[in-house]
Coordinates of N, CA, C and O in Angstrom, one line a residue:
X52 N 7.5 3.7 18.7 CA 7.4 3.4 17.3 C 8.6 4.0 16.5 O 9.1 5.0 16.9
X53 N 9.1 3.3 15.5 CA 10.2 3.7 14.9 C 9.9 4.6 13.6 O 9.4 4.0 12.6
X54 N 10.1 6.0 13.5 CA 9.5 7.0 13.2 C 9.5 6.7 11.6 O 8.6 6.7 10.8
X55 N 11.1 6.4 11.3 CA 11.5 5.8 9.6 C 10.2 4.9 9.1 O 9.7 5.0 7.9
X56 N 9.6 3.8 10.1 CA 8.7 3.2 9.3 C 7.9 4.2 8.9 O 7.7 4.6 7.8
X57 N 7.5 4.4 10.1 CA 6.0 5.0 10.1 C 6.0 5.6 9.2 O 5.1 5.3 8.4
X58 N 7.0 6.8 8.7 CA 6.5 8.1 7.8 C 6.7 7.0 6.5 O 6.2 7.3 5.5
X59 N 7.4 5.7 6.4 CA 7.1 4.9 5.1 C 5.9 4.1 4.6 O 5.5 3.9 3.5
X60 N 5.5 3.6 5.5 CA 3.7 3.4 5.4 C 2.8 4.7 5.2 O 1.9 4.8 4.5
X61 N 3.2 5.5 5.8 CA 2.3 7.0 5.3 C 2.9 7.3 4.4 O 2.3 8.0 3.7
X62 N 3.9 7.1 4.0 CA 4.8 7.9 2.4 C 4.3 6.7 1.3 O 4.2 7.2 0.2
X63 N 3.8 5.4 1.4 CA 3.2 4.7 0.7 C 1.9 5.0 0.3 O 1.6 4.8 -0.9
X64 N 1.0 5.4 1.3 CA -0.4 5.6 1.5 C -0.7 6.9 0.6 O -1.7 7.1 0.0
X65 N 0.4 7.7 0.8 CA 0.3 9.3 0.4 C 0.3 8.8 -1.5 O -0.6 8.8 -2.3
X66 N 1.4 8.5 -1.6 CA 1.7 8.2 -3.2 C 0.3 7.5 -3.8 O -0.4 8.0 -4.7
X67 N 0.0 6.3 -3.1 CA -0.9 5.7 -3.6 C -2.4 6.4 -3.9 O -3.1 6.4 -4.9
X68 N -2.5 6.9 -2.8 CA -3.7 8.3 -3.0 C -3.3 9.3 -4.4 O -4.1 9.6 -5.3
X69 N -2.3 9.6 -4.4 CA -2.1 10.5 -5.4 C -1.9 10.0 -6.9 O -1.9 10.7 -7.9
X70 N -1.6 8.4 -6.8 CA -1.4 7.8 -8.1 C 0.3 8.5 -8.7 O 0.7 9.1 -9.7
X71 N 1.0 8.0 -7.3 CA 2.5 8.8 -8.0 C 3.0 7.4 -7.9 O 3.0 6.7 -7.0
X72 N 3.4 7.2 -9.1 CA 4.0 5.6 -9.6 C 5.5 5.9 -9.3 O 6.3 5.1 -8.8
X73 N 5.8 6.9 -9.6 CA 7.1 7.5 -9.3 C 7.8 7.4 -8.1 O 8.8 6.7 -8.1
X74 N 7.3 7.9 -7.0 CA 7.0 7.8 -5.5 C 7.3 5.9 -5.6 O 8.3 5.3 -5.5
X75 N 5.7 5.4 -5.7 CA 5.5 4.0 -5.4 C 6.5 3.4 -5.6 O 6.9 2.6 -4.7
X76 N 7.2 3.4 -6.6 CA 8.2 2.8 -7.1 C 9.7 2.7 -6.4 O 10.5 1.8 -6.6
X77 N 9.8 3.9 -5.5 CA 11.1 4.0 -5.1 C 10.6 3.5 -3.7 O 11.5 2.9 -3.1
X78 N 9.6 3.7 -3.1 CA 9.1 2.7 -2.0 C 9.2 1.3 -1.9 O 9.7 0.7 -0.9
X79 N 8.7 0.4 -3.1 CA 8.5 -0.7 -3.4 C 9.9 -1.4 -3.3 O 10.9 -0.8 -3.7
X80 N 9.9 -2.4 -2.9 CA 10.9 -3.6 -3.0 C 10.5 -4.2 -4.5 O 9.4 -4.2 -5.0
X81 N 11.7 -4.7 -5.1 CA 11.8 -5.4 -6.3 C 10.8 -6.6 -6.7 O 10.2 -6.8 -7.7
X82 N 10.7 -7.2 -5.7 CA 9.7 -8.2 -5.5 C 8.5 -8.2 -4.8 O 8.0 -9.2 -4.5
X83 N 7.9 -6.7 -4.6 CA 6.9 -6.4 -3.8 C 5.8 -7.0 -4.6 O 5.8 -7.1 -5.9
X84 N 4.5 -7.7 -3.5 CA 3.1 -8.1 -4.7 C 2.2 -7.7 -3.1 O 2.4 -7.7 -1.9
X85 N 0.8 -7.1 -4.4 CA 0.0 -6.7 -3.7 C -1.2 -8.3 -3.2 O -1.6 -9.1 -4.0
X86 N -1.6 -8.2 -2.0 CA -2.6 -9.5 -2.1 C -3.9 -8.5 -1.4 O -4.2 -8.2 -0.3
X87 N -4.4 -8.2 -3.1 CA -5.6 -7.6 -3.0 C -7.0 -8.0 -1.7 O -6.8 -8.9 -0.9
X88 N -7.8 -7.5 -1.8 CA -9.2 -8.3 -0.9 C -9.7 -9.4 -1.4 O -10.2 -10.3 -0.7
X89 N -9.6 -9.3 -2.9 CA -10.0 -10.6 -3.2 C -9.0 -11.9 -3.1 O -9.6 -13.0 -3.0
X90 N -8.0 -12.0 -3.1 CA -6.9 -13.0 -3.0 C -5.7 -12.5 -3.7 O -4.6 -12.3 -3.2
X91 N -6.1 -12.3 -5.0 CA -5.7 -12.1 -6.4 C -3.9 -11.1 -5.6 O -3.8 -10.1 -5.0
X92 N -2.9 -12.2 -6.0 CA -1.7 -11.7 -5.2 C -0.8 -11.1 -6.7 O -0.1 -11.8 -7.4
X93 N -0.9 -9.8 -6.9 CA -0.6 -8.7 -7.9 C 0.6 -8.4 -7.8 O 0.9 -8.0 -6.7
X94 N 1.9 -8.9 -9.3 CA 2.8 -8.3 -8.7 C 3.3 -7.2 -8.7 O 2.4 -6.3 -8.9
X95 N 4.6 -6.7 -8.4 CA 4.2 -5.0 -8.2 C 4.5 -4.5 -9.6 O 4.1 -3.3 -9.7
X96 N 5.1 -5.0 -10.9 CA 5.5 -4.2 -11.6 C 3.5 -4.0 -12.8 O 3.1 -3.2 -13.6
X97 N 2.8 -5.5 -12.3 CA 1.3 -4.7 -12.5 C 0.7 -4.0 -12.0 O -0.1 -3.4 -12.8
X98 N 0.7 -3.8 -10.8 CA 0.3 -3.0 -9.8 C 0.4 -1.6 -10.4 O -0.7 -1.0 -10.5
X99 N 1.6 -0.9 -10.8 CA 2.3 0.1 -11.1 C 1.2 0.3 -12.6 O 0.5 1.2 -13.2
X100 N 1.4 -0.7 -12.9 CA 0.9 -0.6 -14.8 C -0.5 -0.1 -14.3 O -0.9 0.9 -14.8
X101 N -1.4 -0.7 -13.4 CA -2.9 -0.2 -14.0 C -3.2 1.1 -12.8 O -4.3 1.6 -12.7
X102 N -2.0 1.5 -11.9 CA -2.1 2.9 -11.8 C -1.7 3.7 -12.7 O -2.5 4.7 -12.8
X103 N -0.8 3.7 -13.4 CA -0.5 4.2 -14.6 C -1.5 4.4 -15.8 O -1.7 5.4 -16.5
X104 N -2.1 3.3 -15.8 CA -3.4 3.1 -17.0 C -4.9 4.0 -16.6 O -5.6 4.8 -17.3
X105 N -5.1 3.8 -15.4 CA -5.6 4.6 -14.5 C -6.9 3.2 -14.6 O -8.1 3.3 -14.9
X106 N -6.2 1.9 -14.4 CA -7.2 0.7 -14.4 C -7.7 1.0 -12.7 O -8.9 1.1 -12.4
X107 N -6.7 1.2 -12.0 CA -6.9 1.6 -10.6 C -6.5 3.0 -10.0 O -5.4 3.3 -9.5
X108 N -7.5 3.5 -10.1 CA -7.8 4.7 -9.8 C -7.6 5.2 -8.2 O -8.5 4.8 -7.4
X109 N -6.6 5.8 -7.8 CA -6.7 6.3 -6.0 C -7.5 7.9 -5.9 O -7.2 8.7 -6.7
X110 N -8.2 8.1 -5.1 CA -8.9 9.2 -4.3 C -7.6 9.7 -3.7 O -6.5 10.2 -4.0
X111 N -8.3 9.2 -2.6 CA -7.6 9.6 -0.8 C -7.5 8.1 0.3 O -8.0 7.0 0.3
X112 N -6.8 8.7 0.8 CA -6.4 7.4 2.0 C -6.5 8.7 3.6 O -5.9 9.7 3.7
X113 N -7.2 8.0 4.3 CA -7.3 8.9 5.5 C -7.3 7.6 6.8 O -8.3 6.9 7.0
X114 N -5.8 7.4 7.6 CA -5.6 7.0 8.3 C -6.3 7.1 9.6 O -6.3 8.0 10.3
X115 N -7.1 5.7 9.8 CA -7.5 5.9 11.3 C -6.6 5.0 12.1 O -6.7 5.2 13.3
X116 N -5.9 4.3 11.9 CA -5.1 3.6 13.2 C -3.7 2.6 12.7 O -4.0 1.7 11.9
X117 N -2.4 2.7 13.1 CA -1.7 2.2 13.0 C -0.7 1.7 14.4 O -0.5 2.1 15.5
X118 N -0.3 0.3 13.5 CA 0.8 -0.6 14.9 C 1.8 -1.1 14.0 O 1.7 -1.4 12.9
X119 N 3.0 -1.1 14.9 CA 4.1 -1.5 14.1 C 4.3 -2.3 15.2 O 3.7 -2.2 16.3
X120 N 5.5 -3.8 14.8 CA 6.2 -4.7 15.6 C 7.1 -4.7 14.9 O 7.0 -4.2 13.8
X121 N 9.1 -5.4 15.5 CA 9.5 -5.8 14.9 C 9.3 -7.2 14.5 O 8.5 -8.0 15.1
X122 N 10.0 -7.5 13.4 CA 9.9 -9.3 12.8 C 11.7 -9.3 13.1 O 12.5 -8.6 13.7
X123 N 11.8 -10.6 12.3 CA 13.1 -10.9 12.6 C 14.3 -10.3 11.3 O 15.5 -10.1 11.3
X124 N 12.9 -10.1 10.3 CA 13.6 -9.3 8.9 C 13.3 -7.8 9.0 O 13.8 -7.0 8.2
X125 N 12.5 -7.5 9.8 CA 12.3 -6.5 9.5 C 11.0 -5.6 10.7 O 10.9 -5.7 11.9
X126 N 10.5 -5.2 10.2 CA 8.8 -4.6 10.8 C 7.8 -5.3 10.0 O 8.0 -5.8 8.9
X127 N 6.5 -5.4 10.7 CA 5.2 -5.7 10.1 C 4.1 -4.7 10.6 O 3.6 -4.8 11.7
X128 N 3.9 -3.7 9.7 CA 2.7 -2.2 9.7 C 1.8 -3.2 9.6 O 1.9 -4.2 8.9
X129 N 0.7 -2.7 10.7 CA -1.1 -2.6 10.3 C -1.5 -1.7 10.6 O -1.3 -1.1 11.7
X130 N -2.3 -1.1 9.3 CA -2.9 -0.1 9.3 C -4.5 -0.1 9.0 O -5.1 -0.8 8.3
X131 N -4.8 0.5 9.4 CA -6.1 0.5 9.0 C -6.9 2.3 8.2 O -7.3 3.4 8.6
X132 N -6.9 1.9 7.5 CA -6.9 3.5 6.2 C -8.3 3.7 5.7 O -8.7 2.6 5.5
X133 N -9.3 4.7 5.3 CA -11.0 4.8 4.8 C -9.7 5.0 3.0 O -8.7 5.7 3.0
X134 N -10.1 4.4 2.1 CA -9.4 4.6 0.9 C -10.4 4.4 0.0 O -11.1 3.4 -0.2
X135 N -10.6 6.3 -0.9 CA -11.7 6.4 -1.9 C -10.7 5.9 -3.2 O -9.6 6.5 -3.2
X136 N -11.2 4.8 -4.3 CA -10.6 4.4 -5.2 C -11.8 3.8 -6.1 O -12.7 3.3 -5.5
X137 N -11.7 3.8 -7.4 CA -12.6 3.3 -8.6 C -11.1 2.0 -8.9 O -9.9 2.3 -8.8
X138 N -11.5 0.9 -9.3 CA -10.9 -0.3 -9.8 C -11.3 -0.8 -10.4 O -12.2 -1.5 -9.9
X139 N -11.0 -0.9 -11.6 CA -11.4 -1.8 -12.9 C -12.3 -0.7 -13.1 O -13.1 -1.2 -12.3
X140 N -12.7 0.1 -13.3 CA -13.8 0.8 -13.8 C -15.5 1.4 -13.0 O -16.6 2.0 -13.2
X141 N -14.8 0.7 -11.9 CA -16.2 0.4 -10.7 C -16.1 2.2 -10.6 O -15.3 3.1 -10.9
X142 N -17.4 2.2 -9.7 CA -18.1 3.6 -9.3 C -16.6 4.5 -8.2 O -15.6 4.0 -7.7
X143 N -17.0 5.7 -8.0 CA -16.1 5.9 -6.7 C -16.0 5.3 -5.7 O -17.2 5.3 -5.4
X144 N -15.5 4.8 -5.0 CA -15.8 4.1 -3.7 C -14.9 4.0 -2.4 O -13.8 3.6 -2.5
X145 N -15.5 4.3 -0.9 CA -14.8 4.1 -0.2 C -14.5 2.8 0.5 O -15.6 2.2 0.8
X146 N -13.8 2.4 0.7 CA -13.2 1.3 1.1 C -12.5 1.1 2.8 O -11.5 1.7 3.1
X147 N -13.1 0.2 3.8 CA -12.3 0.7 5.0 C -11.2 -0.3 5.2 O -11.2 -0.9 6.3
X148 N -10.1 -0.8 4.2 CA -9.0 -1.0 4.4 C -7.6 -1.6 5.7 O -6.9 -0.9 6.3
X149 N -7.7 -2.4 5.8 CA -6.9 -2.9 6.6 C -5.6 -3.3 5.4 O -5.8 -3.8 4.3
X150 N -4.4 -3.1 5.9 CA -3.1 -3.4 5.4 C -2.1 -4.1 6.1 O -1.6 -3.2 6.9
X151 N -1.6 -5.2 6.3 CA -0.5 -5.5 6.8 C 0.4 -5.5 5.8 O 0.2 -5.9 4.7
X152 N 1.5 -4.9 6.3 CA 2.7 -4.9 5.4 C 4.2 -5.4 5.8 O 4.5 -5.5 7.0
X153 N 4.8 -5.5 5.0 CA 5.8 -6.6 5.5 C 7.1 -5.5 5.2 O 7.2 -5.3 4.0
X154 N 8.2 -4.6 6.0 CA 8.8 -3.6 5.2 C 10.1 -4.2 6.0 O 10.1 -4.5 7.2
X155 N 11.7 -4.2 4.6 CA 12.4 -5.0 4.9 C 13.7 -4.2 4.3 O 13.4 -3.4 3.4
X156 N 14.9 -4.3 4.8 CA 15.9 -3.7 4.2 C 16.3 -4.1 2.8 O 16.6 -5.3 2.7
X157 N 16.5 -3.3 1.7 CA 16.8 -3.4 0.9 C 17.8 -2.6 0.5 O 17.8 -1.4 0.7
X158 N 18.8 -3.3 -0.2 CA 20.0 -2.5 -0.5 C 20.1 -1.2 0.9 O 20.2 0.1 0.7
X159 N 20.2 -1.8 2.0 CA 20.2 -0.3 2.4 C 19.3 0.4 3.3 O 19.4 0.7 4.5
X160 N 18.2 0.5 2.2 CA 17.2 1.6 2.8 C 15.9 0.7 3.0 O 15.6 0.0 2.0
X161 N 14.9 0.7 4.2 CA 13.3 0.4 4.4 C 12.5 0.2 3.1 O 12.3 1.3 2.6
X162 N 12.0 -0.6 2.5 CA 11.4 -0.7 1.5 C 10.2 -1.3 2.1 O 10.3 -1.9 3.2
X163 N 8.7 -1.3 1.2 CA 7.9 -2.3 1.3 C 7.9 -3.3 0.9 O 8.4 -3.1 -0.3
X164 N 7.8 -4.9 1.0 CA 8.4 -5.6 0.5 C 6.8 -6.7 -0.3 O 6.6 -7.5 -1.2
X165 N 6.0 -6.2 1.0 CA 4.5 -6.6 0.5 C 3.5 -6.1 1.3 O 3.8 -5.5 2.4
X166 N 2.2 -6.2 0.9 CA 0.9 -5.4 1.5 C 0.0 -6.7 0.8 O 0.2 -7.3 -0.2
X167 N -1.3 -6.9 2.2 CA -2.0 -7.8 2.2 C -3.0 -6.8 2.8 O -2.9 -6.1 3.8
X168 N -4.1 -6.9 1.8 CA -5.4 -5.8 2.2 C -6.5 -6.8 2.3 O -6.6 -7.9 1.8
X169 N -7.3 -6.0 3.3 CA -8.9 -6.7 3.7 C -9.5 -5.8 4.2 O -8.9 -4.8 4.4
X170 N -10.5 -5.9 4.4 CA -11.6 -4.8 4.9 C -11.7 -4.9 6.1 O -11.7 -6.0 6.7
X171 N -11.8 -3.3 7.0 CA -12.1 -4.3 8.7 C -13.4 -3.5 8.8 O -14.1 -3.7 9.8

């Protein structure tokens, strides 16, 4: 496994638990969009807004299992994460999280470029 991803899907997971938009942001690709559980494909500069607002609220993220491959652009992470988070206003809630993510060079450096969530 190539260790740069790895600690950048956990350097993602970490932020996003902590609600560091700051963090998220220097992770995130320019064009990153989230494609929530529901469909609903978020792009990232809303994404950021309703962590910010605290519309989406992060707990914790506690990693049970990850795989990386390469692609031809890059890596594609699955992960699979327990993630306690309130959204839109809903109760606390844990969530068991599946993520594929798409992480691509940008200017340079590993970025996320997108994350596609579902429940496993």
């Amino acid at each position: 496994m190539n260790d740069d991803i790895l600690n950048l899907y956990r350097a993602f997971n970490i932020a996003m638990a902590a609600n560091d938009t700051v963090a998220l942001d220097q992770l995130l690709a320019p064009t990153f969009t989230l494609t929530h559980m529901t469909g609903y494909v978020q792009p990232r500069r809303e994404w950021l807004h309703e962590i910010q607002q605290g519309t989406m609220h992060y707990f914790s993220s506690v990693e049970d299992h990850v795989t990386m491959v390469t692609t031809a652009t890059g890596w594609q992470v699955t992960g699979q994460n327990r993630v306690v988070a309130s959204i839109h206003g809903s109760r606390q809630h844990e969530w068991p999280l599946n993520t594929v993510m798409t992480v691509e060079q940008v200017a340079g450096s590993w970025q996320v470029a997108a994350a596609v969530v579902t429940t496993y």
